[in-house]
């Protein structure tokens, strides 16, 4: 099962992806997590990405395409994977298409979580509050200014991805404002249909 989640930051992509990894025993490939790990490990890529990420802007396509292409080759991706936060631009989607073609793989589904932006800002504020209450470390880009920038980046660069996948007949949409369990049920339904067609 190879799956892409689309939707703005805070839409619940990470939450749904985690549930699916358990159910289908496939990894969630979050480019945000991979980049944060690279920043923490102070690798060459991490050093290049840090300032861009802290400003809420997008890391270059070249860097993320390479990270994803390498990650997909890992043994734990043999049964499939869920891409979370990638592709984020139309050029990344085109690059992903080429990467998958070269590896003889194809996507089973592209699912967009539709949400309203005011609710997103509240969700992200809650995520910060809960993390602080739990004694955890808040992401350096979870602050109002960076969140606003991430939403602008999303609107300008990532929202066109919906049209890209819709024009190819690959896009499925789910109401991301519904309760988590309802969203999960709807995603399960889409995936069963995709499996039936495959
Ligand atoms: P996320 O955890 O998905 O919200 O990503 C956090 C940050 O990592 C983003 O604001 C970007 O700076 C960077 N990032 C993650 N995925 C990508 C991507 N596919 N393309 C470019 N930048 C990315």
Coordinates of C-alpha atoms and ligand atoms in Angstrom, one line a residue:
X1 CA 0.0 0.0 0.0
X2 CA 1.6 3.3 -1.2
X3 CA -0.2 6.3 -0.1
X4 CA 0.2 10.1 -0.1
X5 CA -1.5 12.4 2.4
X6 CA -2.2 16.0 1.4
X7 CA -3.5 18.8 3.6
X8 CA -2.2 21.9 5.4
X9 CA -0.1 21.7 8.6
X10 CA -2.3 20.6 11.5
X11 CA -4.9 18.9 9.3
X12 CA -4.3 15.5 11.1
X13 CA -2.1 13.8 8.4
X14 CA 0.4 12.7 11.0
X15 CA -2.4 11.3 13.3
X16 CA -4.0 9.3 10.5
X17 CA -0.7 8.1 9.1
X18 CA 0.3 6.7 12.5
X19 CA -2.9 4.7 12.7
X20 CA -2.4 3.3 9.3
X21 CA 1.2 2.3 9.9
X22 CA 0.0 0.0 12.7
X23 CA -2.9 -1.4 10.8
X24 CA -0.9 -2.1 7.5
X25 CA 2.5 -2.6 9.1
X26 CA 4.1 -0.1 6.8
X27 CA 6.2 2.9 7.7
X28 CA 5.2 6.6 7.8
X29 CA 7.7 8.6 5.8
X30 CA 7.5 12.1 7.2
X31 CA 10.0 14.4 5.4
X32 CA 9.5 16.9 8.3
X33 CA 10.6 14.2 10.8
X34 CA 13.5 13.1 8.6
X35 CA 14.6 16.7 8.2
X36 CA 14.3 17.3 12.0
X37 CA 16.4 14.2 12.6
X38 CA 19.0 15.5 10.2
X39 CA 19.0 18.9 12.0
X40 CA 19.4 17.2 15.4
X41 CA 22.2 15.0 14.1
X42 CA 23.8 18.1 12.6
X43 CA 24.4 16.4 9.2
X44 CA 25.3 18.4 6.1
X45 CA 21.6 18.3 5.0
X46 CA 20.5 19.3 8.5
X47 CA 22.8 22.3 8.6
X48 CA 21.4 23.5 5.2
X49 CA 17.8 22.9 6.2
X50 CA 17.7 24.3 9.7
X51 CA 17.3 28.1 9.0
X52 CA 14.8 27.4 6.2
X53 CA 12.7 25.2 8.5
X54 CA 12.8 27.6 11.4
X55 CA 11.5 30.4 9.2
X56 CA 8.6 28.1 8.1
X57 CA 9.8 28.0 4.5
X58 CA 10.2 25.0 2.3
X59 CA 13.5 23.1 2.0
X60 CA 14.7 22.7 -1.6
X61 CA 13.1 20.1 -3.8
X62 CA 16.5 18.6 -4.5
X63 CA 17.1 17.8 -0.8
X64 CA 13.7 16.2 -0.1
X65 CA 13.5 14.3 -3.4
X66 CA 16.9 12.7 -2.5
X67 CA 15.9 11.9 1.1
X68 CA 12.7 10.2 0.0
X69 CA 14.2 8.3 -2.9
X70 CA 16.8 6.8 -0.6
X71 CA 14.3 6.1 2.2
X72 CA 12.0 4.2 -0.2
X73 CA 14.8 1.7 -0.9
X74 CA 14.9 0.6 2.7
X75 CA 13.8 -3.0 3.5
X76 CA 10.9 -1.8 5.7
X77 CA 9.3 0.0 2.7
X78 CA 8.9 -3.3 0.7
X79 CA 5.3 -3.7 1.7
X80 CA 4.6 0.0 1.1
X81 CA 4.7 3.4 2.9
X82 CA 2.7 6.4 3.7
X83 CA 4.2 9.7 2.6
X84 CA 3.4 12.5 5.1
X85 CA 4.4 16.0 4.1
X86 CA 5.8 15.0 0.7
X87 CA 5.3 15.9 -2.1
X88 CA 4.7 19.5 -1.1
X89 CA 5.1 21.2 -4.5
X90 CA 4.1 20.2 -8.0
X91 CA 7.7 19.7 -9.1
X92 CA 8.2 17.3 -6.1
X93 CA 5.1 15.4 -7.3
X94 CA 6.6 15.1 -10.8
X95 CA 9.9 14.0 -9.3
X96 CA 8.1 11.5 -7.1
X97 CA 6.4 10.1 -10.2
X98 CA 9.8 9.6 -11.9
X99 CA 11.3 8.1 -8.7
X100 CA 8.5 5.5 -8.4
X101 CA 8.6 4.7 -12.2
X102 CA 12.3 4.0 -12.0
X103 CA 11.8 1.7 -9.1
X104 CA 8.8 0.0 -10.8
X105 CA 6.4 1.2 -8.1
X106 CA 3.1 3.0 -8.2
X107 CA 0.8 4.9 -5.8
X108 CA -2.4 3.2 -4.5
X109 CA -4.0 6.5 -3.3
X110 CA -3.6 10.2 -2.8
X111 CA -5.9 11.4 0.0
X112 CA -6.4 15.1 0.9
X113 CA -7.7 16.1 4.3
X114 CA -9.9 19.2 3.9
X115 CA -9.9 21.6 6.9
X116 CA -10.6 25.2 7.7
X117 CA -7.7 27.4 8.5
X118 CA -8.9 29.1 11.6
X119 CA -9.4 25.7 13.2
X120 CA -5.9 24.7 12.1
X121 CA -4.3 27.6 14.0
X122 CA -6.3 26.6 17.1
X123 CA -5.2 22.9 16.7
X124 CA -1.6 23.9 16.4
X125 CA -1.9 26.1 19.5
X126 CA -3.4 23.2 21.4
X127 CA -0.6 20.9 20.2
X128 CA 1.9 23.4 21.7
X129 CA -0.1 23.6 25.0
X130 CA -0.4 19.8 25.3
X131 CA 3.3 19.3 24.5
X132 CA 4.3 21.9 27.2
X133 CA 1.9 20.3 29.7
X134 CA 3.4 16.9 29.0
X135 CA 6.9 18.3 29.6
X136 CA 7.8 17.8 25.9
X137 CA 9.8 20.0 23.6
X138 CA 7.9 22.3 21.3
X139 CA 8.8 22.2 17.6
X140 CA 10.8 25.4 16.8
X141 CA 8.4 26.1 13.9
X142 CA 5.2 25.8 16.1
X143 CA 4.8 29.5 16.9
X144 CA 2.2 31.8 15.5
X145 CA 4.4 33.6 13.0
X146 CA 6.0 30.4 11.5
X147 CA 2.5 28.7 11.5
X148 CA 1.2 31.6 9.4
X149 CA 4.1 31.3 7.0
X150 CA 3.6 27.6 6.8
X151 CA 0.0 28.2 5.8
X152 CA 1.0 30.8 3.2
X153 CA 3.6 28.3 1.8
X154 CA 0.9 25.7 1.8
X155 CA -1.6 27.8 -0.1
X156 CA 0.9 29.0 -2.7
X157 CA 3.0 25.8 -3.3
X158 CA 1.2 22.8 -1.9
X159 CA -2.5 23.5 -2.6
X160 CA -1.9 23.2 -6.4
X161 CA -1.0 19.6 -5.8
X162 CA -4.7 18.8 -5.3
X163 CA -5.3 20.0 -8.9
X164 CA -2.3 18.1 -10.1
X165 CA -3.5 14.8 -8.7
X166 CA -7.2 15.5 -9.4
X167 CA -6.4 16.1 -13.1
X168 CA -4.9 12.7 -13.1
X169 CA -8.0 11.2 -11.5
X170 CA -5.9 10.1 -8.5
X171 CA -7.2 12.5 -5.7
X172 CA -9.7 11.4 -3.0
X173 CA -10.8 14.0 -0.4
X174 CA -11.9 13.5 3.2
X175 CA -13.5 16.0 5.6
X176 CA -10.6 16.5 8.1
X177 CA -12.8 18.5 10.5
X178 CA -14.8 15.3 11.4
X179 CA -13.8 13.4 14.5
X180 CA -10.6 11.4 14.2
X181 CA -12.4 8.0 14.2
X182 CA -14.7 9.2 11.4
X183 CA -11.8 10.4 9.3
X184 CA -10.1 7.0 9.9
X185 CA -13.2 5.1 8.8
X186 CA -13.5 7.2 5.6
X187 CA -9.8 6.6 4.8
X188 CA -10.2 2.9 5.3
X189 CA -13.2 2.9 2.9
X190 CA -11.1 4.7 0.2
X191 CA -8.2 2.3 0.7
X192 CA -10.5 -0.8 0.4
X193 CA -11.9 0.6 -2.8
X194 CA -8.3 1.3 -4.1
X195 CA -7.3 -2.3 -3.2
X196 CA -10.4 -3.7 -5.0
X197 CA -9.4 -1.8 -8.2
X198 CA -5.7 -2.7 -8.0
Ligands
LIG1 P1 6.3 19.2 8.7 O1 6.7 18.5 9.9 O2 5.8 18.3 7.6 O3 5.3 20.4 9.0 O4 7.6 19.9 8.1 C1 8.3 20.9 8.8 C2 9.2 21.7 7.9 O5 10.1 20.8 7.2 C3 8.5 22.5 6.8 O6 8.0 23.7 7.3 C4 9.6 22.6 5.8 O7 10.5 23.6 6.2 C5 10.3 21.3 5.9 N1 9.7 20.3 5.0 C6 9.1 19.1 5.3 N2 8.7 18.4 4.2 C7 9.1 19.2 3.2 C8 9.0 19.0 1.7 N3 8.4 18.0 1.2 N4 9.5 20.0 1.0 C9 10.1 21.1 1.5 N5 10.3 21.3 2.8 C10 9.8 20.3 3.6

